[in-house]
PDB file of C-alpha atoms and ligand atoms in Angstrom:
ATOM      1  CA  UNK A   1      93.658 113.889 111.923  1.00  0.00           C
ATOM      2  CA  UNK A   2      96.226 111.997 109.801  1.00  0.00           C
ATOM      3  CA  UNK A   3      98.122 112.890 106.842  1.00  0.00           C
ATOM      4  CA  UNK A   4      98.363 112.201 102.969  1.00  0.00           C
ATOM      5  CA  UNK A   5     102.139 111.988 104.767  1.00  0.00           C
ATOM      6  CA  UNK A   6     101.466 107.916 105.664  1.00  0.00           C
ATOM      7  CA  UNK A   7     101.639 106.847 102.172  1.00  0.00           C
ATOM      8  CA  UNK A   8     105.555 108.270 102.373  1.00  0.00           C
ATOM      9  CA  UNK A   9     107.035 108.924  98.859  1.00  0.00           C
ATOM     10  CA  UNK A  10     105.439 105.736  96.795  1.00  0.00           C
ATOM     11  CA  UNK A  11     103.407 108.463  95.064  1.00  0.00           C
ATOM     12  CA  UNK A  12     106.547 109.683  93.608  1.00  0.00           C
ATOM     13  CA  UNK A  13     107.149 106.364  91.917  1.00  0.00           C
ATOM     14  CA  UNK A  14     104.214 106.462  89.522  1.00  0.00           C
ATOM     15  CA  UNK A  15     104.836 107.456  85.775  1.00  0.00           C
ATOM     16  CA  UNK A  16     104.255 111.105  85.173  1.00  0.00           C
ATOM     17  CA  UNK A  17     103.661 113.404  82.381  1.00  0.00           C
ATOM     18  CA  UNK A  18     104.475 117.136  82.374  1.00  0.00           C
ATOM     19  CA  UNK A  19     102.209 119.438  81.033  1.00  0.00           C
ATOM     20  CA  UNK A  20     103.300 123.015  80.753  1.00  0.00           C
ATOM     21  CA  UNK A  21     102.273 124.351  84.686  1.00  0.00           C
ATOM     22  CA  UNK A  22     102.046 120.965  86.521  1.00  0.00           C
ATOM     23  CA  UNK A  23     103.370 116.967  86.591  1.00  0.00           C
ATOM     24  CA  UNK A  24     100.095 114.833  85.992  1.00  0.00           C
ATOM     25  CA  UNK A  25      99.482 111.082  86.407  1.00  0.00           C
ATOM     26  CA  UNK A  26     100.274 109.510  83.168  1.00  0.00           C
ATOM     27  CA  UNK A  27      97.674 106.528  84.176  1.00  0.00           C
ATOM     28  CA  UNK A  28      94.277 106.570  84.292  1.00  0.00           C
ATOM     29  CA  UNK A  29      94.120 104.426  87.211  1.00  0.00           C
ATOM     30  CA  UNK A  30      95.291 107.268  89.409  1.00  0.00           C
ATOM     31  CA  UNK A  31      93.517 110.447  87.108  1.00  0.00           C
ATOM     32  CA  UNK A  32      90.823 110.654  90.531  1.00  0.00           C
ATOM     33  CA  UNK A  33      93.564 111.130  92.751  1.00  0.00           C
ATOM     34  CA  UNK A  34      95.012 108.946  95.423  1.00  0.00           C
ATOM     35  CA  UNK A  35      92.818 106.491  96.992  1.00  0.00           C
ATOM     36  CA  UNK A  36      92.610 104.689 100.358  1.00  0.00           C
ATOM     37  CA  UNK A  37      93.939 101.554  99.584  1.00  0.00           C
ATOM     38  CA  UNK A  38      97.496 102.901  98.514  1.00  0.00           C
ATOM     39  CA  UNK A  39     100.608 101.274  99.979  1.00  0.00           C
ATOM     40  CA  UNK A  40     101.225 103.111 103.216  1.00  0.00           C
ATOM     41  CA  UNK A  41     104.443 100.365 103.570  1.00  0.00           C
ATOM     42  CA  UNK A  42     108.278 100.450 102.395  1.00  0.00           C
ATOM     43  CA  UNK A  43     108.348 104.177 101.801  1.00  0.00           C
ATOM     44  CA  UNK A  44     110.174 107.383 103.221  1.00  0.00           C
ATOM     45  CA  UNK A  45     108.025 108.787 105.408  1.00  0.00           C
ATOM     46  CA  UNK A  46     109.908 111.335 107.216  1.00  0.00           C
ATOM     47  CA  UNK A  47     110.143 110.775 110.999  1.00  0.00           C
ATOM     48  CA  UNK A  48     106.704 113.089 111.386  1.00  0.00           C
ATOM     49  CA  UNK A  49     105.048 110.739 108.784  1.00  0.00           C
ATOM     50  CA  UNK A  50     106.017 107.686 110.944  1.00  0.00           C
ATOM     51  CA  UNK A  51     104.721 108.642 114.066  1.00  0.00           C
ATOM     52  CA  UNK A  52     101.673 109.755 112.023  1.00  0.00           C
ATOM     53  CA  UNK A  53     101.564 106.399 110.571  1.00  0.00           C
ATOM     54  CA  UNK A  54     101.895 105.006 113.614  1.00  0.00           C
ATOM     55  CA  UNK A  55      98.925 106.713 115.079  1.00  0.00           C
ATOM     56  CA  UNK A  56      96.487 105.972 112.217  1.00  0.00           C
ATOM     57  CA  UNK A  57      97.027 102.321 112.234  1.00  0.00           C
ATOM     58  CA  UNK A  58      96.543 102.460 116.356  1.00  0.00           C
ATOM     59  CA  UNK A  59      93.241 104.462 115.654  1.00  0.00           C
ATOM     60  CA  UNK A  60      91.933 101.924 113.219  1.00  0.00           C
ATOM     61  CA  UNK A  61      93.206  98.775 115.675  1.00  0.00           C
ATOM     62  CA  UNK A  62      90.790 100.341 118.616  1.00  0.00           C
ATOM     63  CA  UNK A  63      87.850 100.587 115.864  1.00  0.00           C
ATOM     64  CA  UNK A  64      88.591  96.645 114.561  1.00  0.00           C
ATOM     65  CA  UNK A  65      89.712  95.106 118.277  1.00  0.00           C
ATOM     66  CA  UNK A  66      87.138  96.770 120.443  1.00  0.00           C
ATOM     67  CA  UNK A  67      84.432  97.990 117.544  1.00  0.00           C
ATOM     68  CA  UNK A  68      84.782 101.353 118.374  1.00  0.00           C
ATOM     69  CA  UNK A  69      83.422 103.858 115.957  1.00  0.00           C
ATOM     70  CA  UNK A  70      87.053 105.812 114.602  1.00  0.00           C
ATOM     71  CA  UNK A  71      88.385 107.681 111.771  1.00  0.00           C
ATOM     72  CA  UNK A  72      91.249 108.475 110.563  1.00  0.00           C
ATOM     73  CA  UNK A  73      91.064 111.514 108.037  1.00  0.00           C
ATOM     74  CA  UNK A  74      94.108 111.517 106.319  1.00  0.00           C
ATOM     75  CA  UNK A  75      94.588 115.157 104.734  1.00  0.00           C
ATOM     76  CA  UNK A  76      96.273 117.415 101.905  1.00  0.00           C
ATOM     77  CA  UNK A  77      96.570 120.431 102.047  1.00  0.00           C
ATOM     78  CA  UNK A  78      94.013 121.900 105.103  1.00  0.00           C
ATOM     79  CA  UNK A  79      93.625 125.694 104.922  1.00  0.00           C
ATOM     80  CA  UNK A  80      91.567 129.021 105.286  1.00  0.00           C
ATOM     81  CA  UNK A  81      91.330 132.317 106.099  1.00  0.00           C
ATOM     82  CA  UNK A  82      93.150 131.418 109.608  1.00  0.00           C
ATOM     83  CA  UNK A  83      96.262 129.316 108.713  1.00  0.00           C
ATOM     84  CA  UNK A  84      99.450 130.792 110.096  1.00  0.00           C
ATOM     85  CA  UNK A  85     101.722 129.132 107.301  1.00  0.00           C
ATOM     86  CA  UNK A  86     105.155 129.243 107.469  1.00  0.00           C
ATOM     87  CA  UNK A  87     107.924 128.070 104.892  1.00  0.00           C
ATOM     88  CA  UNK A  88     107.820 124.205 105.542  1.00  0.00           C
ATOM     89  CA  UNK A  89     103.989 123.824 106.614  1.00  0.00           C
ATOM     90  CA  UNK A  90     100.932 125.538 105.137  1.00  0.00           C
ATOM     91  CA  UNK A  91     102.090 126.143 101.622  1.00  0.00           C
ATOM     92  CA  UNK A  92      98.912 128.332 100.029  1.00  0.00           C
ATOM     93  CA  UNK A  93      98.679 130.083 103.782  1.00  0.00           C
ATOM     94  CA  UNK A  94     102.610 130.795 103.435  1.00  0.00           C
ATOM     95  CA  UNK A  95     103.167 131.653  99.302  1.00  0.00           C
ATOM     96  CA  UNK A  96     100.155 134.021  99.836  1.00  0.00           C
ATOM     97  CA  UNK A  97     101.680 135.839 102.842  1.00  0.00           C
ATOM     98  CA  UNK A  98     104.657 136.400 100.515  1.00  0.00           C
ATOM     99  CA  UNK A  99     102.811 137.623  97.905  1.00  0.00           C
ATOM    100  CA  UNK A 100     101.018 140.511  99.891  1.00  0.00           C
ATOM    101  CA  UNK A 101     104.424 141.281 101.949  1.00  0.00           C
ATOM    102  CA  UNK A 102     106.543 141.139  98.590  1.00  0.00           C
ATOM    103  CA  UNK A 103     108.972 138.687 100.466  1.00  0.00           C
ATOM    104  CA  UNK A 104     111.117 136.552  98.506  1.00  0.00           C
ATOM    105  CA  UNK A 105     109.376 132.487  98.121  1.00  0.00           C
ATOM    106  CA  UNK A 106     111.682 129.753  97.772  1.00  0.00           C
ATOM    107  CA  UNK A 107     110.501 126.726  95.453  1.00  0.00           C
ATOM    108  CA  UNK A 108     111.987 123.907  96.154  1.00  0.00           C
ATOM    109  CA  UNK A 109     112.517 121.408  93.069  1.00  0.00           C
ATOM    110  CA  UNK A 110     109.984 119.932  90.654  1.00  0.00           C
ATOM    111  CA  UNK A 111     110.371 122.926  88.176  1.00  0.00           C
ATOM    112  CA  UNK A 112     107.577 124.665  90.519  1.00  0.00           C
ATOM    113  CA  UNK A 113     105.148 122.397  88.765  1.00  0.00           C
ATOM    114  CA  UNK A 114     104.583 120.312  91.951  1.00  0.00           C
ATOM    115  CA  UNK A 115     100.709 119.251  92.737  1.00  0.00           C
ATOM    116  CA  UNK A 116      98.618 119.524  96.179  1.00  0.00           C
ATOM    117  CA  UNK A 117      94.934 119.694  96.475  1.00  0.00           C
ATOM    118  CA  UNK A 118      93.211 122.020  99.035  1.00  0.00           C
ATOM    119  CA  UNK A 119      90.570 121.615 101.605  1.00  0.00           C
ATOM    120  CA  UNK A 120      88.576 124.751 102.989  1.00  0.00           C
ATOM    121  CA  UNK A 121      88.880 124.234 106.958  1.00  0.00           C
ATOM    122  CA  UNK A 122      84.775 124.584 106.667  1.00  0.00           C
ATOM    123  CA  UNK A 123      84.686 121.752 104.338  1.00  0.00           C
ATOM    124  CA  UNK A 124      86.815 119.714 106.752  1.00  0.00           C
ATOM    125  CA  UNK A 125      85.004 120.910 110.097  1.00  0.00           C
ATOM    126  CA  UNK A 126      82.017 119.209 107.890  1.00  0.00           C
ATOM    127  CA  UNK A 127      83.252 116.229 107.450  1.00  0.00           C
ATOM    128  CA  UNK A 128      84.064 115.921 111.048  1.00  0.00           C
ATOM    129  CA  UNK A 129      80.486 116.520 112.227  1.00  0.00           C
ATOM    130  CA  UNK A 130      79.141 113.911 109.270  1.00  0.00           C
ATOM    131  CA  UNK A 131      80.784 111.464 110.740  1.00  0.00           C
ATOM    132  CA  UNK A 132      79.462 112.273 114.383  1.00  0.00           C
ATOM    133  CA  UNK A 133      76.315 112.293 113.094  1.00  0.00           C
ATOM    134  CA  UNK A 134      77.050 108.849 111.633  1.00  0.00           C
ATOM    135  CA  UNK A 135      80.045 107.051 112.489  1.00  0.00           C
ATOM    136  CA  UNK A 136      81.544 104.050 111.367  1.00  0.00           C
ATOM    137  CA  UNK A 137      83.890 101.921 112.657  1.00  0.00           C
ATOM    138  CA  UNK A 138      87.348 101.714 111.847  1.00  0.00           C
ATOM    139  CA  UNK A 139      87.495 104.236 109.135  1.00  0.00           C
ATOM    140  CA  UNK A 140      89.787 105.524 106.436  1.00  0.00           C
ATOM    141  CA  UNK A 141      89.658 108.589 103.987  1.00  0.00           C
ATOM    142  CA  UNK A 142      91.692 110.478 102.301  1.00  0.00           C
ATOM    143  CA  UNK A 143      90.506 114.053 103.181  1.00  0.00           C
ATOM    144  CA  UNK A 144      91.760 116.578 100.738  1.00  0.00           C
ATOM    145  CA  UNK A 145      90.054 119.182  98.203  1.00  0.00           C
ATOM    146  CA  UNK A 146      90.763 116.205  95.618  1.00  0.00           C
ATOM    147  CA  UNK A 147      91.441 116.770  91.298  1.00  0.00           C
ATOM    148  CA  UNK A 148      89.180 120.076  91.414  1.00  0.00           C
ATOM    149  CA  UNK A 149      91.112 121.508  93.964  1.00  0.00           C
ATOM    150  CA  UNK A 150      94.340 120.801  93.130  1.00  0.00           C
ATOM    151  CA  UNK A 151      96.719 123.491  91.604  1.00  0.00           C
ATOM    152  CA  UNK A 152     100.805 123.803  90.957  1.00  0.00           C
ATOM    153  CA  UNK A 153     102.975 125.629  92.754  1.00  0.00           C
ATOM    154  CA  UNK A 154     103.389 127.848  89.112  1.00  0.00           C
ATOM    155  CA  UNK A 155      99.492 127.681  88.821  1.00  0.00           C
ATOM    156  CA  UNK A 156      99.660 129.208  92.477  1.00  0.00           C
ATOM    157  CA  UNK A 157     101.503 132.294  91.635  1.00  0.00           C
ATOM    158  CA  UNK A 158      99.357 133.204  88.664  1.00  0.00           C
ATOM    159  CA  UNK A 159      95.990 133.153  90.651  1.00  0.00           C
ATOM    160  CA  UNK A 160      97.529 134.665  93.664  1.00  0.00           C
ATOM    161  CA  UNK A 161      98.421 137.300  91.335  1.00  0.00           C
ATOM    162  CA  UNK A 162      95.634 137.876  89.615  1.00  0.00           C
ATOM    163  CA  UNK A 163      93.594 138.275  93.147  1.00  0.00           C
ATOM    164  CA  UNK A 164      96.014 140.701  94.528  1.00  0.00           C
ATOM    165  CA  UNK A 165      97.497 142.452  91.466  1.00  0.00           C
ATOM    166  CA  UNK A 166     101.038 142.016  92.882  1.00  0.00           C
ATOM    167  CA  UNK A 167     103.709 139.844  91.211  1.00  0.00           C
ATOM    168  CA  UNK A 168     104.946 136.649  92.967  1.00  0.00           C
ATOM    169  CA  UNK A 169     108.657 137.243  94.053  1.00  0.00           C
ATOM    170  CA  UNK A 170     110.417 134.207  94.668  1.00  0.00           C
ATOM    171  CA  UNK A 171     113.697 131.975  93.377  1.00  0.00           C
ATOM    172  CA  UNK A 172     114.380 128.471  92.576  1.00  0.00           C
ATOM    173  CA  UNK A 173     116.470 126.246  94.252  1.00  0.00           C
ATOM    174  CA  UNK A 174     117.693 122.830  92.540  1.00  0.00           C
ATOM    175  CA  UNK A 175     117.152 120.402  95.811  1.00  0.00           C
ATOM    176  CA  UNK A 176     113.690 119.180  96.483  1.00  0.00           C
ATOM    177  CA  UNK A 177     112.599 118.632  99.538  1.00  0.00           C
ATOM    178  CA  UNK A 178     113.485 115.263 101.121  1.00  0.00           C
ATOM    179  CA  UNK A 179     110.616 112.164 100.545  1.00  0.00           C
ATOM    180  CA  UNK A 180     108.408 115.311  99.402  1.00  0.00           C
ATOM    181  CA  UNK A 181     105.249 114.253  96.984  1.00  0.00           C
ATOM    182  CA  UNK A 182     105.597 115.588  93.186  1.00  0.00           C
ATOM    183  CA  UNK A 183     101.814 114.960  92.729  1.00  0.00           C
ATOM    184  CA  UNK A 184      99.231 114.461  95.466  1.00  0.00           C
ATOM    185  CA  UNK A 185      95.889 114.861  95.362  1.00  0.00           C
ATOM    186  CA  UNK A 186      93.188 112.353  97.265  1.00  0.00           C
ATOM    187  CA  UNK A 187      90.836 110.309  95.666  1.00  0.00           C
ATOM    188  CA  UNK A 188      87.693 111.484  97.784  1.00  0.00           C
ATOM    189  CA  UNK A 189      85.405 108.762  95.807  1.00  0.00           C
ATOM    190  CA  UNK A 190      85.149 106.699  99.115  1.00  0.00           C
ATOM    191  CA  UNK A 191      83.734 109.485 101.454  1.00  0.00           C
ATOM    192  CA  UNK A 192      81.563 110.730  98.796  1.00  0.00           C
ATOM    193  CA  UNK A 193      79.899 107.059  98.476  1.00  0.00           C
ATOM    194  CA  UNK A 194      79.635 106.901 102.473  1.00  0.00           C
ATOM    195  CA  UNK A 195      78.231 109.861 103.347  1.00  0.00           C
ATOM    196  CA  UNK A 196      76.652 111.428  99.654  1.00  0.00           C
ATOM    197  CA  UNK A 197      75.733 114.600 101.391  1.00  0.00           C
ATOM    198  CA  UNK A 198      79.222 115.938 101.678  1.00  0.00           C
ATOM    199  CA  UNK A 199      80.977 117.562  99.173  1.00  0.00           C
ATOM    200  CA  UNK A 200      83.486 120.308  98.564  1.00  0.00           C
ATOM    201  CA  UNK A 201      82.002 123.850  99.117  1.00  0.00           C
ATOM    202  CA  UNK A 202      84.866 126.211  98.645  1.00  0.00           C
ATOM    203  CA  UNK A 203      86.698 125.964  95.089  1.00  0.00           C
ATOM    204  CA  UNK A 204      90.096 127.469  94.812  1.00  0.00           C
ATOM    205  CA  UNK A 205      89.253 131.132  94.102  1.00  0.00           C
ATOM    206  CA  UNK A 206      87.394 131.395  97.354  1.00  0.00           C
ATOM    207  CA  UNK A 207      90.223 129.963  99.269  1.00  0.00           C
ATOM    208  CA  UNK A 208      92.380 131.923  98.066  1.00  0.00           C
ATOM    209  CA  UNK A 209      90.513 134.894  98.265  1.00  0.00           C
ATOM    210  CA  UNK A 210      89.876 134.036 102.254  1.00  0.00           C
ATOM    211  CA  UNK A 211      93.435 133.991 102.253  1.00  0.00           C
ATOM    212  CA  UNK A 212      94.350 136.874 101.183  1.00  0.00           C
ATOM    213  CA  UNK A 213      91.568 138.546 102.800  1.00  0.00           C
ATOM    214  CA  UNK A 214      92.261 136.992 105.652  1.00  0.00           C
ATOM    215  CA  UNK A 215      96.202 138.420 105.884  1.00  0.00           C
ATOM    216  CA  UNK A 216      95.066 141.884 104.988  1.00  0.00           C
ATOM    217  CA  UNK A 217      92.809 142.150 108.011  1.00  0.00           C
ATOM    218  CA  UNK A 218      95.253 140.739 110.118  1.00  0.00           C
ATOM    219  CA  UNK A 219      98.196 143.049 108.632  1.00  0.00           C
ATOM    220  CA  UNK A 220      95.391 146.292 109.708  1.00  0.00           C
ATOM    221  CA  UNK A 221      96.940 148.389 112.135  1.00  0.00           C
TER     222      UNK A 221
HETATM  223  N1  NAD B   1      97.244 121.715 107.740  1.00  0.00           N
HETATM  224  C1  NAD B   1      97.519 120.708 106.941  1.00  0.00           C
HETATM  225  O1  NAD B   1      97.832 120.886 105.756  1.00  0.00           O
HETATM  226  C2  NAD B   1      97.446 119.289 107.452  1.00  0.00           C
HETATM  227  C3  NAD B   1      97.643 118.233 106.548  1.00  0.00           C
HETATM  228  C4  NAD B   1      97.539 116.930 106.984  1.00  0.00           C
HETATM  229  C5  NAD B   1      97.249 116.675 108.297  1.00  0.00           C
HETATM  230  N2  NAD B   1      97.078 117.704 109.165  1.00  0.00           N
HETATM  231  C6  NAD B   1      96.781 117.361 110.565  1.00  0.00           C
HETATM  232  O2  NAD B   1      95.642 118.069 111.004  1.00  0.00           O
HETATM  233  C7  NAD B   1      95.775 118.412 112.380  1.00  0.00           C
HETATM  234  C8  NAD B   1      95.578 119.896 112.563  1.00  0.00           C
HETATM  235  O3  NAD B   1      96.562 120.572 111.789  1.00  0.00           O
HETATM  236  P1  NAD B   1      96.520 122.158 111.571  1.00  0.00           P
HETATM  237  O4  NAD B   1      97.292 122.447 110.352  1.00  0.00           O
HETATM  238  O5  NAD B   1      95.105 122.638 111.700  1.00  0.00           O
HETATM  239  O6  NAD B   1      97.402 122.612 112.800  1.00  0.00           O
HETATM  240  P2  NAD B   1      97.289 123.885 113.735  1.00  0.00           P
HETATM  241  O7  NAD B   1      98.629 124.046 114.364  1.00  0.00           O
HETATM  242  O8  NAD B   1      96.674 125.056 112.990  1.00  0.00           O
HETATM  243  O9  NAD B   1      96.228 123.426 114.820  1.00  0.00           O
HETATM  244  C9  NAD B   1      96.570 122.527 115.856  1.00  0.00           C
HETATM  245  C10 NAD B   1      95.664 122.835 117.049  1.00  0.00           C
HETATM  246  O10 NAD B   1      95.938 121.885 118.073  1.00  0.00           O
HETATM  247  C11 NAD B   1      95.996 122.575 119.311  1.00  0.00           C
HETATM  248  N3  NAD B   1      96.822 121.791 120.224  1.00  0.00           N
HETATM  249  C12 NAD B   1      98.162 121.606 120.167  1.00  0.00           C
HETATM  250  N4  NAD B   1      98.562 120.823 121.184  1.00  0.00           N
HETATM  251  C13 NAD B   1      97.453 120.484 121.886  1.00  0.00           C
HETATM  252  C14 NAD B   1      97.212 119.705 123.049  1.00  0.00           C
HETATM  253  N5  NAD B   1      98.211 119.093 123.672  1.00  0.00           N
HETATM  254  N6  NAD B   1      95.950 119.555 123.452  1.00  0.00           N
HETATM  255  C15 NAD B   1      94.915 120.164 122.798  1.00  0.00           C
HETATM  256  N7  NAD B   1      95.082 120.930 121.704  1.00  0.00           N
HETATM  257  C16 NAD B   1      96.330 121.096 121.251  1.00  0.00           C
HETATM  258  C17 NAD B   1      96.595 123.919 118.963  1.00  0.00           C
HETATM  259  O11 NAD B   1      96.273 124.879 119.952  1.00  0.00           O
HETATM  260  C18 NAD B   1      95.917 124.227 117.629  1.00  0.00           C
HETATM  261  O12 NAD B   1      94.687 124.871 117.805  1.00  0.00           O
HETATM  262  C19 NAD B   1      97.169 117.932 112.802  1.00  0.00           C
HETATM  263  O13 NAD B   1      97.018 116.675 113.412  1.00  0.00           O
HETATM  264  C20 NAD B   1      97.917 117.798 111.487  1.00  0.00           C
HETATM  265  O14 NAD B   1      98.940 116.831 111.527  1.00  0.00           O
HETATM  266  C21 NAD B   1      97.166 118.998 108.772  1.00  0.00           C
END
């Protein structure tokens, strides 16, 4: 399990447009999403993107050097019913928590019109035993819920909202995060061509409605 966190912040250096909830790609070349064959090199990665980094390219060397069958599934946003977010990891698991508790959220930068795509953990369990079933060697993908499954931070709030007919309290603060992605979602053209059974599952409402489901019965006494 790697992370969308390998490519660093080079995603944050293509041209953007902003639309009235969310940045978008201003070229077509990237309107899919983030592919594979990004630059993973001369970024900031943070120092847990590094040793991520550092683990994918290992992975892939033990595929190429001793043609073992490996993947690396580099991921969004993974979530469902089960994710214990918390303010810096597991952003839909975390701003949906907030939302039933009425706690305060804190966006950080981007005018709250920052872009991640979400995977259903059933979707990515799926994956995983696709690839069992038929492995390759050496592998790449981008594993994420991809251009359909992508929402903003504002976008967020609005459906949360409308699922649990409470209003999203939360602030703004100035100061993104540091080397955090503006817009990310994965191009998930490659895995679809490789294995052409796969394919998302769970759109956004279900997540989110898994979500909050998923807090209330934990919140029962
Ligand atoms: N959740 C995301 O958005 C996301 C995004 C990109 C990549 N990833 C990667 O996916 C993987 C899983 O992430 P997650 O969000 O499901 O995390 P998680 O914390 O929910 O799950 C991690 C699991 O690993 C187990 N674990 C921890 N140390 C272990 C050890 N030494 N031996 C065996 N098991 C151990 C934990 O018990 C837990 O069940 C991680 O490698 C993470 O970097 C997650």
């Amino acid at each position: 399990m790697s992370t969308n966190k390998v490519y660093g912040d080079a995603p944050n250096r293509l041209e953007l447009v902003e639309n009235d909830t969310r940045w978008e790609f201003a070229d077509v070349t990237w309107q899919q999403g983030i592919p594979e064959s990004f630059s993973i090199d001369q970024s900031k990665h943070s120092l847990f993107g590094a040793s991520k980094l550092a683990a994918d390219v290992l992975v892939q060397e033990y595929g190429r050097y001793f043609n073992m069958p490996t993947c690396c599934l580099r991921g969004g946003c993974l979530t469902g019913p089960s994710h214990s977010g918390v303010e810096l990891h597991g952003f839909l698991s975390y701003l949906i928590k907030c939302n039933l508790e009425g706690q305060l959220y804190t966006v950080f930068g981007y005018k709250a019109k920052q872009v991640r795509d979400n995977i259903h953990s059933w979707d990515v369990a799926n994956f995983i035993a696709r690839f069992i079933q038929a492995p390759r060697i050496a592998e790449v993908y981008n594993l994420g819920g991809g251009r359909e499954n992508s929402i903003s931070m504002m976008e967020a709030f609005r459906l949360i909202e409308s699922i649990s007919g409470k209003q999203m309290n939360y602030q703004y603060s100035d100061k993104a995060r540091e080397g955090d992605h503006i817009v990310y979602y994965s191009d998930l053209r490659k895995m679809q061509a490789h294995y052409p059974d796969w394919r998302i599952t769970k759109d956004l409402n279900s997540i989110f409605q898994e979500i909050h489901d998923g807090w209330v019965d934990r919140h029962r006494p």
